[in-house]
Every structure is written in C-alpha cells, then in structure tokens.
Amino acid sequence: MPEGPEIHRAADRLHAAIARRKAQGVFFAFPHLESFASELTGRRIRGVEARGKAMLVRFAGDWTVFSHNQLYGRWLVVKAGSLPDTRRSLRFAIYTREHSALLYSASEIAVLHDGEIDRHPYLARLGPDPLAPGVGPAAVARRAATPRFRRRSWASLLLDQSFLAGVGNYLRSEILFFAGIHPRRRPADCSPPELQTLARAALDVTRRAYRTGGITNSSDRVTKLRRQGFAFRQYRHAVFGRDAEECWWCGCGLRRETLAGRRGYFCPTCQPATPG
Ligand SMILES: [Zn+2]
C-alpha cells in the first residue's frame, strides 16, 4: 500500500495539473455518487491535498471529494483527450481543458461538504501528519508518552493512523532503525531522550521519503552506496526488505519478523531489545 509520502506526491502532481482549473466534466462509477457529477461539473478546483493516506480534491462552492486508495487504488494524470493503457476500472475522473485526473480501482470515495470533512470517520481519527506543516518532534514525543499510547509496542503504534497519519510498513521499519529502537519496545520503556530521538526520526524519515520519492536511507549512505555501484533497490532502505543481508552500519545480519501482523525488519545490534 502506498504510504503518506507517495500519497502526498500524488496530491502534488494532481494539484499542479488541475488546481484553479474548471472541471469540464466529472465522472463517478459508483451509482450512489452519480448525482454529484452534475453538481461538480463546471466548478473550479480549489486544490488537492493529502491527509495521511487519503486525498481531498476541493471544489469551489464548499464541495470536497474524499478518496482512500486502500491497496489497489491509483491516480493517473494524462493530457486531455488521451486515455492511459490500463485494465483497471475507473472510479472517479475530473476532466479539465488541459488534463484528465483519473482515479482507478479505489473503493472508498465520498463527496462531502467542507464542514463534514473533520467528522469523516477516517479523517476524524487521524493523528498528526509528519508531512503537514507545523508538526514538530516535541509534540510527537509527548503524544507517545500519553496513557493512550505508551504501553503499546512501537511496531504496533507506528502502523496506527491515529498515532501518526500516513506512516505504513516500510516507514515503520526505517523510523525504528534510525531511532535505534527495537520494534518490540514500548514508549513506556523509553527514556525521554529516546522518545525525542524516535519522534525526530519519525518526522525526518517520512519527510526524506517524500522529498526523494521513497528513499529512506540517509543521503550520505546513499551517495556512498551509489558510488560503489549498488542498485536503487539495494540502497533505497536501511533495513526494510533486506533480511538475510548485512547492516550497512555495523555489519550484523538483519532480521525479519512478523510484527503487529506485518513483516518488519531491524538490526539486532543497532536496535537492542534491552539497551544499556
Ligand atoms: Zn546494525
């Protein structure tokens, strides 16, 4: 499933293509949304934004289309009049004079008034989004230390969209590696400096993945590995997907375990289960 950085980049592409343009046509595949097509046609698109793993397309006149891609959904932007070569099923489309913004395969689409956005069940439970402006590490560290979250393992907490919005499986492993924290530890087991380090890593790693198009490894390490001839899939992550390979930092064998129901990766030396 695409994670926050991928959704935010897709929102940027969409925004660049259709923001401030007039929707010449709007299409919804789901019968219960069909009547909104004529309501939205002719309206100007105010902008496109991501929240966690959801996308909001804002139309003039207090209308917003919410979509969540789940596993298979995909946005494509093409020049007006052309159709992408795909066998996926089209679920929602916005046609402007210059571009078509096409959403394929997504199962969760809703048309909302602006006032309903914060009450939408998915959006209402989202925690702070590391890619939203103004989210800082102190607030994230404080959040982890609250009674609601502190006794859950980091492995489970980092997948919970109500803790941090947009973090998913690859980001989880990478954040914990750069924080030096074992995935089975809990905020309650961490010292205040460790909580700060984890919070800083959660923001830094997510923002790096957004800037680089999914690379979470440190830029120094990426430069070094590229120079040594390593391919993208090898230098992209520090630990995610690298089981049975060596840690770039300490040379230890990396581990893969099922953590909170999903595959997780870590270095047993850089992320000790019992530090100190
Ligand atoms: Zn290591």
Short mmCIF file of C-alpha atoms and ligand atoms in Angstrom, two decimals:
data_model
loop_
_atom_site.label_atom_id
_atom_site.label_comp_id
_atom_site.label_asym_id
_atom_site.label_seq_id
_atom_site.Cartn_x
_atom_site.Cartn_y
_atom_site.Cartn_z
CA MET A 1 0.00 0.00 0.00
CA PRO A 2 1.33 3.46 -0.79
CA GLU A 3 2.23 5.37 2.37
CA GLY A 4 1.98 9.07 3.24
CA PRO A 5 4.94 10.21 1.11
CA GLU A 6 3.57 8.53 -2.03
CA ILE A 7 0.06 9.92 -1.46
CA HIS A 8 1.41 13.43 -0.82
CA ARG A 9 3.48 13.28 -4.02
CA ALA A 10 0.43 12.10 -5.97
CA ALA A 11 -1.55 15.02 -4.47
CA ASP A 12 1.20 17.43 -5.59
CA ARG A 13 1.07 16.07 -9.16
CA LEU A 14 -2.70 16.33 -9.22
CA HIS A 15 -2.66 19.81 -7.72
CA ALA A 16 -0.17 21.01 -10.36
CA ALA A 17 -2.38 19.62 -13.14
CA ILE A 18 -5.89 20.65 -12.08
CA ALA A 19 -5.83 23.27 -9.29
CA ARG A 20 -7.52 26.57 -10.21
CA ARG A 21 -8.88 24.95 -13.41
CA LYS A 22 -12.54 24.46 -14.18
CA ALA A 23 -13.91 20.90 -14.20
CA GLN A 24 -15.36 20.48 -17.70
CA GLY A 25 -16.64 17.08 -16.67
CA VAL A 26 -16.76 14.84 -13.61
CA PHE A 27 -17.41 11.09 -13.55
CA PHE A 28 -18.26 8.75 -10.67
CA ALA A 29 -18.55 4.99 -11.25
CA PHE A 30 -20.46 4.26 -8.02
CA PRO A 31 -24.23 4.69 -8.54
CA HIS A 32 -24.74 6.39 -5.16
CA LEU A 33 -22.34 9.18 -6.22
CA GLU A 34 -23.59 9.66 -9.80
CA SER A 35 -25.83 12.59 -8.93
CA PHE A 36 -22.81 14.58 -7.72
CA ALA A 37 -21.24 14.55 -11.21
CA SER A 38 -23.53 17.30 -12.49
CA GLU A 39 -23.23 19.19 -9.19
CA LEU A 40 -19.42 19.38 -9.54
CA THR A 41 -19.21 19.87 -13.32
CA GLY A 42 -18.43 23.48 -14.18
CA ARG A 43 -16.94 24.21 -10.78
CA ARG A 44 -13.38 25.41 -10.30
CA ILE A 45 -10.99 23.07 -8.44
CA ARG A 46 -9.62 24.88 -5.40
CA GLY A 47 -6.78 22.41 -4.86
CA VAL A 48 -5.74 18.89 -3.99
CA GLU A 49 -4.29 17.86 -0.64
CA ALA A 50 -3.31 14.66 1.15
CA ARG A 51 -4.15 13.79 4.73
CA GLY A 52 -2.41 10.64 5.90
CA LYS A 53 -3.18 8.14 3.17
CA ALA A 54 -6.35 9.94 1.99
CA MET A 55 -6.73 12.50 -0.77
CA LEU A 56 -9.03 15.52 -0.79
CA VAL A 57 -9.99 17.22 -4.05
CA ARG A 58 -11.52 20.58 -3.13
CA PHE A 59 -14.09 22.15 -5.46
CA ALA A 60 -15.49 25.68 -5.40
CA GLY A 61 -18.76 26.03 -3.55
CA ASP A 62 -17.93 24.10 -0.39
CA TRP A 63 -17.50 20.65 -2.00
CA THR A 64 -14.72 18.12 -1.37
CA VAL A 65 -14.21 14.66 -2.81
CA PHE A 66 -12.54 12.30 -0.32
CA SER A 67 -10.78 9.19 -1.60
CA HIS A 68 -8.71 6.49 0.02
CA ASN A 69 -6.80 4.19 -2.29
CA GLN A 70 -6.65 1.16 0.03
CA LEU A 71 -4.38 -1.46 -1.56
CA TYR A 72 -5.05 -1.04 -5.25
CA GLY A 73 -6.25 2.50 -5.95
CA ARG A 74 -4.16 4.63 -8.25
CA TRP A 75 -4.32 8.21 -9.56
CA LEU A 76 -3.17 8.92 -13.10
CA VAL A 77 -2.91 12.32 -14.78
CA VAL A 78 -2.98 12.39 -18.58
CA LYS A 79 -3.38 15.05 -21.26
CA ALA A 80 -6.99 15.88 -22.07
CA GLY A 81 -8.45 13.51 -24.62
CA SER A 82 -5.95 10.68 -24.10
CA LEU A 83 -6.62 7.52 -22.15
CA PRO A 84 -3.99 5.54 -20.24
CA ASP A 85 -3.31 1.96 -21.24
CA THR A 86 -4.73 0.13 -18.23
CA ARG A 87 -7.19 -2.64 -17.49
CA ARG A 88 -8.09 -1.17 -14.10
CA SER A 89 -11.60 0.13 -13.55
CA LEU A 90 -12.14 3.87 -13.50
CA ARG A 91 -13.89 5.03 -10.32
CA PHE A 92 -13.68 8.84 -10.37
CA ALA A 93 -12.49 11.28 -13.03
CA ILE A 94 -12.07 15.03 -13.36
CA TYR A 95 -11.71 16.43 -16.87
CA THR A 96 -10.26 19.91 -17.35
CA ARG A 97 -9.40 21.60 -20.66
CA GLU A 98 -5.74 20.53 -20.34
CA HIS A 99 -5.74 17.34 -18.26
CA SER A 100 -7.74 14.37 -17.05
CA ALA A 101 -7.21 13.25 -13.46
CA LEU A 102 -8.30 9.62 -13.23
CA LEU A 103 -8.70 7.52 -10.12
CA TYR A 104 -8.62 3.78 -10.74
CA SER A 105 -9.59 0.87 -8.50
CA ALA A 106 -10.10 2.87 -5.30
CA SER A 107 -13.00 1.56 -3.27
CA GLU A 108 -13.52 4.38 -0.83
CA ILE A 109 -14.84 7.62 -2.28
CA ALA A 110 -17.15 10.15 -0.63
CA VAL A 111 -18.47 13.59 -1.56
CA LEU A 112 -18.51 15.93 1.43
CA HIS A 113 -19.31 19.49 2.34
CA ASP A 114 -16.28 21.23 3.84
CA GLY A 115 -17.97 21.21 7.25
CA GLU A 116 -18.20 17.41 7.17
CA ILE A 117 -14.50 16.80 6.50
CA ASP A 118 -13.34 16.70 10.10
CA ARG A 119 -16.20 14.38 11.04
CA HIS A 120 -15.48 11.83 8.30
CA PRO A 121 -14.71 8.52 10.11
CA TYR A 122 -11.25 8.05 8.55
CA LEU A 123 -10.18 11.70 8.84
CA ALA A 124 -11.59 12.19 12.34
CA ARG A 125 -9.31 9.55 13.83
CA LEU A 126 -6.07 10.60 12.10
CA GLY A 127 -3.14 11.59 14.29
CA PRO A 128 -0.71 14.35 13.27
CA ASP A 129 0.71 14.01 9.75
CA PRO A 130 4.53 14.34 9.60
CA LEU A 131 4.12 15.91 6.16
CA ALA A 132 1.74 18.62 7.36
CA PRO A 133 3.29 21.98 8.22
CA GLY A 134 3.79 22.75 11.89
CA VAL A 135 4.15 19.19 13.23
CA GLY A 136 7.24 19.10 15.46
CA PRO A 137 9.11 16.34 17.33
CA ALA A 138 8.22 17.58 20.83
CA ALA A 139 4.51 17.11 20.17
CA VAL A 140 5.07 13.62 18.74
CA ALA A 141 7.20 12.59 21.76
CA ARG A 142 4.54 13.92 24.15
CA ARG A 143 1.84 12.03 22.24
CA ALA A 144 3.74 8.72 22.53
CA ALA A 145 4.03 9.20 26.29
CA THR A 146 0.26 9.61 26.83
CA PRO A 147 -1.70 6.79 28.59
CA ARG A 148 -3.49 6.04 25.32
CA PHE A 149 -0.28 5.03 23.51
CA ARG A 150 2.59 4.43 25.95
CA ARG A 151 2.03 0.73 26.70
CA ARG A 152 1.80 -0.42 23.09
CA SER A 153 4.81 -1.71 21.15
CA TRP A 154 6.37 0.75 18.70
CA ALA A 155 5.76 -1.86 15.98
CA SER A 156 2.02 -1.63 16.53
CA LEU A 157 1.88 2.09 17.33
CA LEU A 158 3.65 3.19 14.15
CA LEU A 159 1.05 1.41 11.99
CA ASP A 160 -1.84 3.06 13.86
CA GLN A 161 -3.09 6.02 11.80
CA SER A 162 -4.49 7.60 14.95
CA PHE A 163 -0.96 7.89 16.35
CA LEU A 164 0.75 9.31 13.25
CA ALA A 165 -1.04 9.74 9.92
CA GLY A 166 0.49 8.28 6.79
CA VAL A 167 3.13 6.04 8.36
CA GLY A 168 2.94 2.50 6.99
CA ASN A 169 5.02 -0.62 6.84
CA TYR A 170 8.25 0.47 5.15
CA LEU A 171 8.38 3.74 7.10
CA ARG A 172 7.83 1.86 10.38
CA SER A 173 10.96 -0.30 9.98
CA GLU A 174 13.05 2.62 8.75
CA ILE A 175 11.98 5.04 11.50
CA LEU A 176 12.79 2.49 14.22
CA PHE A 177 16.19 1.75 12.68
CA PHE A 178 17.20 5.43 12.51
CA ALA A 179 15.99 5.90 16.09
CA GLY A 180 18.00 2.83 17.24
CA ILE A 181 14.89 1.40 18.90
CA HIS A 182 13.86 -2.26 18.88
CA PRO A 183 10.34 -2.71 17.40
CA ARG A 184 9.08 -4.70 20.40
CA ARG A 185 9.89 -1.95 22.90
CA ARG A 186 7.17 0.48 24.01
CA PRO A 187 7.18 4.22 24.68
CA ALA A 188 6.84 3.28 28.38
CA ASP A 189 10.24 1.50 28.15
CA CYS A 190 12.00 4.51 26.60
CA SER A 191 13.86 7.35 28.30
CA PRO A 192 12.82 10.94 27.46
CA PRO A 193 15.85 11.36 25.12
CA GLU A 194 14.89 8.10 23.34
CA LEU A 195 11.33 9.39 22.85
CA GLN A 196 12.75 12.61 21.36
CA THR A 197 15.03 10.60 19.05
CA LEU A 198 12.15 8.43 17.88
CA ALA A 199 9.92 11.47 17.26
CA ARG A 200 12.70 13.23 15.33
CA ALA A 201 13.30 10.08 13.24
CA ALA A 202 9.57 9.69 12.51
CA LEU A 203 9.47 13.20 11.02
CA ASP A 204 12.88 13.09 9.30
CA VAL A 205 12.47 9.67 7.65
CA THR A 206 8.93 10.42 6.42
CA ARG A 207 9.96 13.83 5.04
CA ARG A 208 13.04 12.32 3.39
CA ALA A 209 10.88 9.69 1.67
CA TYR A 210 8.57 12.47 0.45
CA ARG A 211 11.46 14.55 -0.94
CA THR A 212 13.30 11.65 -2.58
CA GLY A 213 10.39 9.60 -3.91
CA GLY A 214 10.64 6.77 -1.40
CA ILE A 215 14.32 6.66 -0.42
CA THR A 216 14.59 6.42 3.38
CA ASN A 217 18.29 5.66 3.70
CA SER A 218 20.49 8.57 4.80
CA SER A 219 21.78 10.71 1.95
CA ASP A 220 25.44 10.10 2.93
CA ARG A 221 24.89 6.36 2.85
CA VAL A 222 23.04 6.55 -0.48
CA THR A 223 25.88 8.57 -2.05
CA LYS A 224 28.46 6.08 -0.81
CA LEU A 225 26.49 3.01 -1.96
CA ARG A 226 25.77 4.52 -5.37
CA ARG A 227 29.46 5.21 -5.83
CA GLN A 228 30.13 1.56 -5.01
CA GLY A 229 27.73 0.50 -7.78
CA PHE A 230 24.74 -0.61 -5.71
CA ALA A 231 21.32 -0.51 -7.39
CA PHE A 232 18.29 1.54 -6.22
CA ARG A 233 16.57 -1.41 -4.56
CA GLN A 234 19.74 -2.07 -2.55
CA TYR A 235 20.47 1.46 -1.32
CA ARG A 236 16.85 2.65 -1.01
CA HIS A 237 16.25 1.44 2.56
CA ALA A 238 18.47 0.88 5.60
CA VAL A 239 16.70 -2.31 6.72
CA PHE A 240 13.28 -2.73 5.04
CA GLY A 241 13.23 -5.70 2.67
CA ARG A 242 16.90 -6.51 3.47
CA ASP A 243 16.52 -9.68 5.57
CA ALA A 244 19.50 -12.03 5.37
CA GLU A 245 21.65 -9.06 4.33
CA GLU A 246 24.18 -7.16 6.43
CA CYS A 247 23.52 -3.91 8.26
CA TRP A 248 25.26 -1.08 6.34
CA TRP A 249 26.31 0.39 9.72
CA CYS A 250 27.52 -2.50 11.91
CA GLY A 251 27.80 -5.48 9.55
CA CYS A 252 25.40 -7.66 11.59
CA GLY A 253 22.82 -9.87 9.89
CA LEU A 254 19.46 -8.06 9.66
CA ARG A 255 16.31 -9.78 10.99
CA ARG A 256 12.82 -10.11 9.59
CA GLU A 257 9.94 -10.84 11.96
CA THR A 258 6.17 -10.59 11.87
CA LEU A 259 5.41 -7.53 13.99
CA ALA A 260 1.80 -6.49 14.69
CA GLY A 261 0.76 -8.74 11.81
CA ARG A 262 3.05 -7.28 9.12
CA ARG A 263 6.63 -8.02 8.09
CA GLY A 264 9.12 -5.90 9.97
CA TYR A 265 12.91 -5.55 9.65
CA PHE A 266 15.53 -4.48 12.15
CA CYS A 267 19.20 -4.74 13.15
CA PRO A 268 19.59 -6.66 16.43
CA THR A 269 22.80 -4.72 17.24
CA CYS A 270 21.83 -1.15 16.26
CA GLN A 271 18.36 -1.69 17.82
CA PRO A 272 18.95 -3.72 21.01
CA ALA A 273 15.92 -5.25 22.74
CA THR A 274 17.35 -4.22 26.12
CA PRO A 275 19.57 -1.17 25.72
CA GLY A 276 22.26 -0.19 28.12
ZN ZN B 1 23.39 -2.54 12.67
#
